[in-house]
Backbone as numpy.savetxt, mean C-alpha at the origin, in Angstrom:
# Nx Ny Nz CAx CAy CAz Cx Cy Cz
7.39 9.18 -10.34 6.53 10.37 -10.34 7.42 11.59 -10.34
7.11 12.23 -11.23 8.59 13.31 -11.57 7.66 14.51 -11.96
7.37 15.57 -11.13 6.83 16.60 -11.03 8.14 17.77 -10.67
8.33 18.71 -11.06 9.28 19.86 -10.50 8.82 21.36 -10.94
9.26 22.04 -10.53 8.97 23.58 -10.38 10.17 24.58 -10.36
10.64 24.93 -11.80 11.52 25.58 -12.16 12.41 26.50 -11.00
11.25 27.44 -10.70 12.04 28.53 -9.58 12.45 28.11 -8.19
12.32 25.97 -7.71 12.80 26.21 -6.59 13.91 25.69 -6.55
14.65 25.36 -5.46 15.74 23.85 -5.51 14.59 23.04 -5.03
15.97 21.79 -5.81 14.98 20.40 -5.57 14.73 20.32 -3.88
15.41 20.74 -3.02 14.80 20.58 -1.54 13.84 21.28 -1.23
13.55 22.22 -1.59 12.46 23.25 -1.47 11.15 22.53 -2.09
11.29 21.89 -3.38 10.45 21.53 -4.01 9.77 19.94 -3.69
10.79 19.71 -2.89 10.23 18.00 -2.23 9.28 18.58 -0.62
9.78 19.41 0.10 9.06 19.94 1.23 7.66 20.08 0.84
7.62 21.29 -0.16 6.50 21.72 -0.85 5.73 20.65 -0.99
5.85 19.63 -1.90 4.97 18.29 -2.41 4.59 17.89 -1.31
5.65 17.46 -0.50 5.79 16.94 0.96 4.20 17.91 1.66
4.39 18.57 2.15 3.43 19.42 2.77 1.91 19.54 1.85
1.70 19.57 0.41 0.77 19.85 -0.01 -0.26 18.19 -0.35
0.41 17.46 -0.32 -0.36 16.30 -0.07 -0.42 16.03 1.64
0.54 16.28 2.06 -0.37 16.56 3.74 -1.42 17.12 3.66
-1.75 18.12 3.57 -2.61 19.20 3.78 -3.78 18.07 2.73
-3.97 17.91 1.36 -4.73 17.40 0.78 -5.16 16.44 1.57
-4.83 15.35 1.98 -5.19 14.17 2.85 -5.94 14.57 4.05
-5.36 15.71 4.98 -5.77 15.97 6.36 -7.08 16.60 5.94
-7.25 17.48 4.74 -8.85 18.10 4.35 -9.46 16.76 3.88
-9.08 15.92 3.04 -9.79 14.75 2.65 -10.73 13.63 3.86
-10.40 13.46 4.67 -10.74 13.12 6.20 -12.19 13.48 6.44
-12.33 14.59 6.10 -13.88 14.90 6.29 -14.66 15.26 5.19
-14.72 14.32 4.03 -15.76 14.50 3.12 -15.32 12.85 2.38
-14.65 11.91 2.60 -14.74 10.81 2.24 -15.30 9.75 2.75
-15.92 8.62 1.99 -16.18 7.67 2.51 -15.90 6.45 2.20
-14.98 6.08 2.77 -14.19 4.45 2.45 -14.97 2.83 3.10
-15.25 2.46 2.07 -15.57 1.24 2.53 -14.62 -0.20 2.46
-14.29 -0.86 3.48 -13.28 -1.90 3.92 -14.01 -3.22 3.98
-13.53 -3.91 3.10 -13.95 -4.96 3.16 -13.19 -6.68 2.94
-13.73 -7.46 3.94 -12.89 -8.57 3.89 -11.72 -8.32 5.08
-11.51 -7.19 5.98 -10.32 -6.64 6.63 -10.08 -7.96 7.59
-9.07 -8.52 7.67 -8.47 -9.34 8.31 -8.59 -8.84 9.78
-9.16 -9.61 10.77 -9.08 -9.72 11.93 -8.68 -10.61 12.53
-7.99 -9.74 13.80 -7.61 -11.12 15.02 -6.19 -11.71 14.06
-5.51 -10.47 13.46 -4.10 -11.21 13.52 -2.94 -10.78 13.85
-2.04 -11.47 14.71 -0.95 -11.08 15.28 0.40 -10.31 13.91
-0.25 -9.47 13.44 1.09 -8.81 12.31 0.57 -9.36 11.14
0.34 -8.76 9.74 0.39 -9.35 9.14 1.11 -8.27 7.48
1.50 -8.63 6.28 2.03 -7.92 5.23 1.06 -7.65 4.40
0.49 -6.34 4.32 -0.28 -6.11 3.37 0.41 -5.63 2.09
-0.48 -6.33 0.88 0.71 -6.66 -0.36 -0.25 -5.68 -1.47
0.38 -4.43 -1.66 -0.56 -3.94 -2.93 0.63 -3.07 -4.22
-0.26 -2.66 -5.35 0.46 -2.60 -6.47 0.87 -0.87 -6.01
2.04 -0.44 -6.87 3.06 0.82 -6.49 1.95 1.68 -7.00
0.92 1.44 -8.04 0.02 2.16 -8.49 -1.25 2.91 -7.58
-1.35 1.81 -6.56 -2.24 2.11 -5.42 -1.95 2.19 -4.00
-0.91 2.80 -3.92 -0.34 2.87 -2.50 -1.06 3.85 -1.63
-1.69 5.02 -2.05 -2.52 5.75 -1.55 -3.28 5.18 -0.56
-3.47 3.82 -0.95 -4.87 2.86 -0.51 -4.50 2.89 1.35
-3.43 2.95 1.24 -2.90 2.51 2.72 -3.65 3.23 4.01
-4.17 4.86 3.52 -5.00 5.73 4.16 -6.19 5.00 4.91
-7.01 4.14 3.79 -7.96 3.71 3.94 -7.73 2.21 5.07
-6.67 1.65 5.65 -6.23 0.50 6.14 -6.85 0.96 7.51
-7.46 0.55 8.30 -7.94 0.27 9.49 -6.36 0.33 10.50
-6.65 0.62 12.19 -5.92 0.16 12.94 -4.55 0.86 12.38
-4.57 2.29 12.36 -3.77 2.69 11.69 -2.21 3.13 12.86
-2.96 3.18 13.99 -1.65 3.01 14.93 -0.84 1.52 14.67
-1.28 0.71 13.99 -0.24 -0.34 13.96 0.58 -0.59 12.70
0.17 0.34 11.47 0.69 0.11 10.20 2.05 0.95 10.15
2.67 0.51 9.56 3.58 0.64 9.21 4.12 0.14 7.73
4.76 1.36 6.78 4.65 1.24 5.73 5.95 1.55 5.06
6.21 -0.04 3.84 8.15 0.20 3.46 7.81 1.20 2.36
8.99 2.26 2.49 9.35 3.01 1.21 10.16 3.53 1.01
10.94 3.96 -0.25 11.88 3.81 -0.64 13.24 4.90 -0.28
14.12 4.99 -0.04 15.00 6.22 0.11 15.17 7.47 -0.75
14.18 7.34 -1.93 14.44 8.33 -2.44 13.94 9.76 -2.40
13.85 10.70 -3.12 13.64 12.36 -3.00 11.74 11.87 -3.05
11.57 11.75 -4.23 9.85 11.27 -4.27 9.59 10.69 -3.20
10.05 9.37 -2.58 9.77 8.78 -1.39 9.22 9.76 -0.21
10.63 10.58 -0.15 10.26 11.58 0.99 9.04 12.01 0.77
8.81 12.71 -0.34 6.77 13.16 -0.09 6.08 12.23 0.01
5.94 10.67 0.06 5.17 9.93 0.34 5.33 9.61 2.05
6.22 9.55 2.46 7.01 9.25 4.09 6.64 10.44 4.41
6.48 11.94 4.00 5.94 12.95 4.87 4.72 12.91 5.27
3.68 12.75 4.06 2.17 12.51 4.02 2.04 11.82 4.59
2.21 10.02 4.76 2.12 8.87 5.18 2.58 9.94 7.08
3.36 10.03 7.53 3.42 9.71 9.21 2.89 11.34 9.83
2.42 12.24 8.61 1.49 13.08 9.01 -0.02 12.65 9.61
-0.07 11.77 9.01 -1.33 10.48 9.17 -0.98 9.64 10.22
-0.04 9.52 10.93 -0.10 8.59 11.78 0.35 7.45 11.24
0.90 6.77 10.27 1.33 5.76 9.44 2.96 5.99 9.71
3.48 5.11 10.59 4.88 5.03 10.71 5.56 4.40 9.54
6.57 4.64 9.22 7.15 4.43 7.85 8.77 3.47 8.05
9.37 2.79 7.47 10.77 2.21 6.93 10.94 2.31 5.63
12.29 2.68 5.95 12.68 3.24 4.85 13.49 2.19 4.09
13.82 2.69 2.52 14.06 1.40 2.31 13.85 0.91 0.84
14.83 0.00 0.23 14.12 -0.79 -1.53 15.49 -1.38 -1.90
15.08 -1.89 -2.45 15.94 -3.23 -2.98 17.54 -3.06 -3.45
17.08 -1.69 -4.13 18.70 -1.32 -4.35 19.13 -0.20 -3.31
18.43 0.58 -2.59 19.09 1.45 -1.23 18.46 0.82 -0.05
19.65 -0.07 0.63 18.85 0.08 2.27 18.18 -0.57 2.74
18.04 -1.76 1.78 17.54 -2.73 1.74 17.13 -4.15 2.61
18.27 -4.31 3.07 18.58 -5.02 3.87 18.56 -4.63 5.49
18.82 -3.46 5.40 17.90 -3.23 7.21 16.85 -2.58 6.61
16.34 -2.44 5.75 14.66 -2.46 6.25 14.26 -3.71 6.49
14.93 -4.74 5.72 14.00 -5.96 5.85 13.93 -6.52 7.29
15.03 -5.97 7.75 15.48 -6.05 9.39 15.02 -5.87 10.41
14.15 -4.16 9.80 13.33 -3.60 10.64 11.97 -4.06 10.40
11.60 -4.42 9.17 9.99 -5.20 9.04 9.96 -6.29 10.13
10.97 -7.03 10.25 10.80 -8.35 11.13 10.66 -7.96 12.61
11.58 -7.02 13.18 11.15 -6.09 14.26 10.03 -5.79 14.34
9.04 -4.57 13.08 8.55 -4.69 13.84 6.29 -5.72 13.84
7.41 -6.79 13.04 6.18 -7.45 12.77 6.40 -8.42 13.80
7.13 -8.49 15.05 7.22 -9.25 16.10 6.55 -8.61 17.51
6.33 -7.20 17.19 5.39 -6.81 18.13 4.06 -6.68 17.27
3.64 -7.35 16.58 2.25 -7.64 16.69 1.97 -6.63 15.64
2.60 -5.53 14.53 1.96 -4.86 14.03 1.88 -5.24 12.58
1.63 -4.02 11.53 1.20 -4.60 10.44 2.30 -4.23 9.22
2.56 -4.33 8.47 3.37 -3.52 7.48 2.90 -3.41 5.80
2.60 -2.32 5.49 2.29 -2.77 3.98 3.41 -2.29 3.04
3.34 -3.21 1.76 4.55 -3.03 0.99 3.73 -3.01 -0.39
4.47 -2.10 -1.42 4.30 -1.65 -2.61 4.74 -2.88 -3.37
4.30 -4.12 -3.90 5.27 -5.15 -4.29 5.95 -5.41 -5.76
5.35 -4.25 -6.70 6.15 -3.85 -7.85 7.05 -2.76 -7.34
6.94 -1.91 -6.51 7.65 -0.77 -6.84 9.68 -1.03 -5.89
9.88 0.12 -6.16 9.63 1.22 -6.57 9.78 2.01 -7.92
10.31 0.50 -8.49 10.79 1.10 -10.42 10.15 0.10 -10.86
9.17 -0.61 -10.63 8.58 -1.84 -11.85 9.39 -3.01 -11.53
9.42 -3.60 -12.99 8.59 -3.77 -13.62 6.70 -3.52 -13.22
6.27 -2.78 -13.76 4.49 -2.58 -13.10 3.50 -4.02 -12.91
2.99 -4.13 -11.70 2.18 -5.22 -11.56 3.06 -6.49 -11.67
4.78 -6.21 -11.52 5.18 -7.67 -11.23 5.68 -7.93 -9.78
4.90 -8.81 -9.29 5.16 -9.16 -7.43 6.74 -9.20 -7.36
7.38 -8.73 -6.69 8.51 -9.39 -6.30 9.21 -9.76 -5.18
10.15 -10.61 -5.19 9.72 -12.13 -3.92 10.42 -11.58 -2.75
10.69 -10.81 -2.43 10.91 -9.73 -1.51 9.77 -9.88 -0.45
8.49 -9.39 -0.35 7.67 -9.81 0.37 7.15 -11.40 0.85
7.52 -12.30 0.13 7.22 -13.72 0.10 8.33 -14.27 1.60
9.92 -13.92 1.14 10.91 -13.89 1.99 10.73 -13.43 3.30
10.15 -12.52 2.91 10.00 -11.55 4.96 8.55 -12.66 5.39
7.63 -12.82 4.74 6.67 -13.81 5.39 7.07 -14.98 5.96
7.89 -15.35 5.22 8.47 -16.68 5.22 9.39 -16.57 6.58
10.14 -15.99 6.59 10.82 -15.42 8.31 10.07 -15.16 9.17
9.64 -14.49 8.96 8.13 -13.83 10.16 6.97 -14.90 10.42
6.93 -15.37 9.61 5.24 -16.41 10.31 4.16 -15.49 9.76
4.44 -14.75 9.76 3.14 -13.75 9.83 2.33 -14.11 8.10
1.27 -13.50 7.67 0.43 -13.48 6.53 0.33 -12.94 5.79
0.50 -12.91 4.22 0.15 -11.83 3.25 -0.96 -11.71 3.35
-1.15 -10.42 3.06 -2.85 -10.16 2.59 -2.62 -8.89 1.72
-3.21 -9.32 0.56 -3.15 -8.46 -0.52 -4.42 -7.44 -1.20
-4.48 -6.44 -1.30 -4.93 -5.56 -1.02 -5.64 -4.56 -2.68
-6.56 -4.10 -3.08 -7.15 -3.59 -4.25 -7.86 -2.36 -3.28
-7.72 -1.22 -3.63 -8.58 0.23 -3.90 -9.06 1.34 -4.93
-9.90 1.25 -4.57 -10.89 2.09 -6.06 -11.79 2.93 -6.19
-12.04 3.59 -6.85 -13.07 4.62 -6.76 -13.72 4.97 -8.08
-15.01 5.05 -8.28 -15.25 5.13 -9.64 -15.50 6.55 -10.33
-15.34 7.41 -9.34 -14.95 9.30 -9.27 -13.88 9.69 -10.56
-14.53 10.50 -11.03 -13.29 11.13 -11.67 -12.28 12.05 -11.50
-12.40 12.09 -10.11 -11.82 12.55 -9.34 -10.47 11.46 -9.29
-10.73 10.31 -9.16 -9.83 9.62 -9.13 -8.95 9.03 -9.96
-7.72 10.19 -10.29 -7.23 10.26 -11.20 -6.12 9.79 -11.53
-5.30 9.68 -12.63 -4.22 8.67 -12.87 -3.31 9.04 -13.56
-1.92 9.37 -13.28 -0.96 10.18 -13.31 0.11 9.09 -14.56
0.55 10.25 -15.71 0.84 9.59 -16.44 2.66 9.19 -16.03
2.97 8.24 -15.10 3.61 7.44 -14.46 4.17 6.42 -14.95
5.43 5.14 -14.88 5.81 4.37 -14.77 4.44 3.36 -14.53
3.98 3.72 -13.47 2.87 2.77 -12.93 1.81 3.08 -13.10
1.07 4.03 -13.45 -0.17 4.78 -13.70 -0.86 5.19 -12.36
0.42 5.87 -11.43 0.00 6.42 -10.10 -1.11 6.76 -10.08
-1.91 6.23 -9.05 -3.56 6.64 -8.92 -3.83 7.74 -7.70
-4.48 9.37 -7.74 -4.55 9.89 -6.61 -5.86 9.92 -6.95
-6.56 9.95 -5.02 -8.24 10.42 -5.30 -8.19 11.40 -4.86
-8.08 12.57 -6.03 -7.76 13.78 -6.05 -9.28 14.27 -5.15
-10.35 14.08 -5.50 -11.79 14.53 -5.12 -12.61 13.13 -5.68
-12.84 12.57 -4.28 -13.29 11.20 -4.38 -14.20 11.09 -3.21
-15.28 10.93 -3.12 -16.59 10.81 -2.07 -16.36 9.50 -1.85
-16.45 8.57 -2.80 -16.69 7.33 -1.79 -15.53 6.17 -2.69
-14.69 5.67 -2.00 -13.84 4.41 -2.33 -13.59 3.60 -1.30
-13.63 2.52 -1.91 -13.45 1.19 -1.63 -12.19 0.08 -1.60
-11.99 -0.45 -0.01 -11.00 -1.00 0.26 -11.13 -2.61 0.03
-10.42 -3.52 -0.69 -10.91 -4.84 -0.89 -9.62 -5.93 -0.80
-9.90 -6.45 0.85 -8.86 -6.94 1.25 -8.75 -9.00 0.57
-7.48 -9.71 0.02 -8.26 -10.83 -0.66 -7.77 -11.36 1.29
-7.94 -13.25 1.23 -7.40 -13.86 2.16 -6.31 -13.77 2.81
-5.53 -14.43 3.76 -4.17 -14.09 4.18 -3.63 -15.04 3.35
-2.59 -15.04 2.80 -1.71 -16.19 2.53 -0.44 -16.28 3.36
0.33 -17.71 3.91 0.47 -18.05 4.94 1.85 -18.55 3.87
3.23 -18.41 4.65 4.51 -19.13 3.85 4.97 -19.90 4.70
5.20 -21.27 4.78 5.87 -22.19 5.22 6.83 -21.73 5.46
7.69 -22.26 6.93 8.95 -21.37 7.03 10.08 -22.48 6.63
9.78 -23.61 5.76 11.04 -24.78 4.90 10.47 -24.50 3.50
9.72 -23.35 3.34 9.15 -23.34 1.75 10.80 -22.95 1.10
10.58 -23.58 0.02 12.00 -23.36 -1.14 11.67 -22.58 -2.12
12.58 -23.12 -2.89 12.61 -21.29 -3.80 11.37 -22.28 -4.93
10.75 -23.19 -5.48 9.59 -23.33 -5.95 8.67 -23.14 -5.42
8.13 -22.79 -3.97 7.30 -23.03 -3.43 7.13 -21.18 -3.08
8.37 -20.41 -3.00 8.41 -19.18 -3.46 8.00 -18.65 -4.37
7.79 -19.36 -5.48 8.14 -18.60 -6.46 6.22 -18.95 -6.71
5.75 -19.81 -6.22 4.75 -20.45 -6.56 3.80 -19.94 -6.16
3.70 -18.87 -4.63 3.04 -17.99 -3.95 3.62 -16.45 -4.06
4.70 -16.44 -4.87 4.62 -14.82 -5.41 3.68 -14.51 -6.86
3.36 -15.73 -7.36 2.39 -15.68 -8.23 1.24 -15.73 -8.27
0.71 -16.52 -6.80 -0.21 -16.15 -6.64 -0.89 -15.23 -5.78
0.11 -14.42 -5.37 -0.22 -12.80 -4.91 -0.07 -11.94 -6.20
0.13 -12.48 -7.06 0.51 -11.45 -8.44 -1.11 -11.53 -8.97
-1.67 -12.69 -9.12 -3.16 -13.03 -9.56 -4.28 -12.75 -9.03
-3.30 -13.18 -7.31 -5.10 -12.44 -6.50 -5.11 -10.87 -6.67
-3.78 -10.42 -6.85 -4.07 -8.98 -6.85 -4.89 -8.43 -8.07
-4.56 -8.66 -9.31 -4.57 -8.35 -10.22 -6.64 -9.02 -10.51
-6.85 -10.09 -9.58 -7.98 -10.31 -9.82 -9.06 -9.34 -9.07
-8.76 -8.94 -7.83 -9.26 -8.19 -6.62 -9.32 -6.59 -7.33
-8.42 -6.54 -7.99 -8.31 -4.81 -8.76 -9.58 -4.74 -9.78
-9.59 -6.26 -10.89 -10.32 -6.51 -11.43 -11.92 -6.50 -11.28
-11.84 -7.11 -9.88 -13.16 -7.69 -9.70 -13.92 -6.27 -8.91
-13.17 -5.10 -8.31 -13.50 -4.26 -7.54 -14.15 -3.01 -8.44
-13.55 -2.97 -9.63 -13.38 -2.42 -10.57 -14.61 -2.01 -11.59
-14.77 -3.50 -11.79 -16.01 -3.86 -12.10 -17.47 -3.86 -11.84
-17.38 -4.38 -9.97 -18.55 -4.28 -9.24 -18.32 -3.40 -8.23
-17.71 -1.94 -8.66 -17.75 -1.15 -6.86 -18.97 -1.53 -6.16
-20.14 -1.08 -7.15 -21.25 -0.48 -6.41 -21.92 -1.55 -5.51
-21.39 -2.80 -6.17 -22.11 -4.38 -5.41 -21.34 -3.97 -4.01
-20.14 -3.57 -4.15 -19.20 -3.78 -3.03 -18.92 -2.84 -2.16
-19.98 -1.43 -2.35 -19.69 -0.49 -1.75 -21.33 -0.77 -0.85
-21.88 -0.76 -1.61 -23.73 -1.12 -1.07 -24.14 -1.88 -0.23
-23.50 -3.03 -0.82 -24.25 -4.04 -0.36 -23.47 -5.21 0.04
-22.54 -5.42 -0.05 -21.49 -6.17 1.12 -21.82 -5.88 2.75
-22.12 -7.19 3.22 -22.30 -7.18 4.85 -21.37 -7.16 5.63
-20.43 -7.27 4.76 -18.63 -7.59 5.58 -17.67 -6.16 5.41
-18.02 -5.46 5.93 -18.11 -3.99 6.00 -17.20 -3.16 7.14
-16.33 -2.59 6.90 -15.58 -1.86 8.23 -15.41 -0.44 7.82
-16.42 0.51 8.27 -15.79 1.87 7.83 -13.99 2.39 8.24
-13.76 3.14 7.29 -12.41 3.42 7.83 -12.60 5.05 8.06
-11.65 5.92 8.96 -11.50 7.12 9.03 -10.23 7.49 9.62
């Protein structure tokens, strides 16, 4: 996401972003309405797994004193890590090629006190919509559960930034919808087939859950009994 503004420096100009999606989010709070559904209860920590395109979604995650969310070391990062723990969303920092390795350090920390962590699982450079086994690995250590994650809004407000990933903001969005799939659970003697075998199928449920949400908001905003407002 590569936005800039001639007359500032780039530090000036990451604050700025930094601060103006604060401010957007903290006014957003009182005129949205998110509906959560399927939200995993009654679990000790678990990895919520969604695409770099919909990371926004994380707002909408319930139990937000316990989330905690990986992202990346870079300048863009920072305006997502400002917004994000303006919200109360504690952050690690962190990606595959910077820093990598103690974040993964710190996910296990702190998914041993019981909390939650969500991870972008294409990002932070793509390939778009391809899982990568990065999250499979930390489950697989941890015990803990994927649960993979679709948000949507059928607003045109909710708009889509011509991106690497087709960054989605709900710029002016009344009502969206959170659509959590099952937990998936990694054997902690799973091998690298048995890896490779459940990063695919977090690649499918996702891609089906985006699909299927997509399709039927209104079934799923209406009239679903399995319902958790978020705020």
């Amino acid at each position: 996401m590569k936005i800039r503004i001639n007359f500032l420096d780039k530090e000036k100009q990451y604050k700025l972003f930094g601060f103006l999606v604060k401010v957007a989010f903290h006014i957003k709070k009182y005129f949205y309405d998110c509906k959560v559904i399927n939200y995993p209860k009654n679990l000790n920590g678990c990895l919520f797994a969604l695409w770099h395109s919909r990371q926004c979604g994380v707002y909408g995650i319930p139990e937000r004193e316990k989330l905690h969310c990986l992202i990346s070391r870079s300048r863009d990062g920072q305006i997502i890590a400002t917004a994000a723990e303006s919200l109360g969303i504690k952050t690690v920092r962190g990606s595959q090629k910077r820093g990598g390795a103690q974040a993964s350090l710190e996910i296990l920390d702190v998914l041993k006190e019981g909390n939650n962590v969500a991870i972008t699982i294409d990002g932070p450079s793509g390939p778009k919509e391809v899982v990568k086994k990065g999250i499979v690995e930390i489950a697989k250590l941890s015990g803990v559960p994927i649960v993979p994650f679709a948000w949507h809004s059928p607003s045109k407000g909710f708009i889509k930034l011509k991106t690497w990933d087709d960054f989605c903001f709900p710029l002016f969005c009344k009502k969206l919808c959170l659509l959590c799939g099952d937990p998936i659970y990694v054997d902690k003697d799973a091998n690298e087939d048995e890896i490779e075998r459940i990063r695919l199928q977090i690649e499918n449920t996702l891609k089906t859950l985006q699909d299927d949400l997509s399709k039927h908001f209104k079934e799923y905003f209406y009239n679903s009994k399995n319902i958790q407002d978020s705020k």
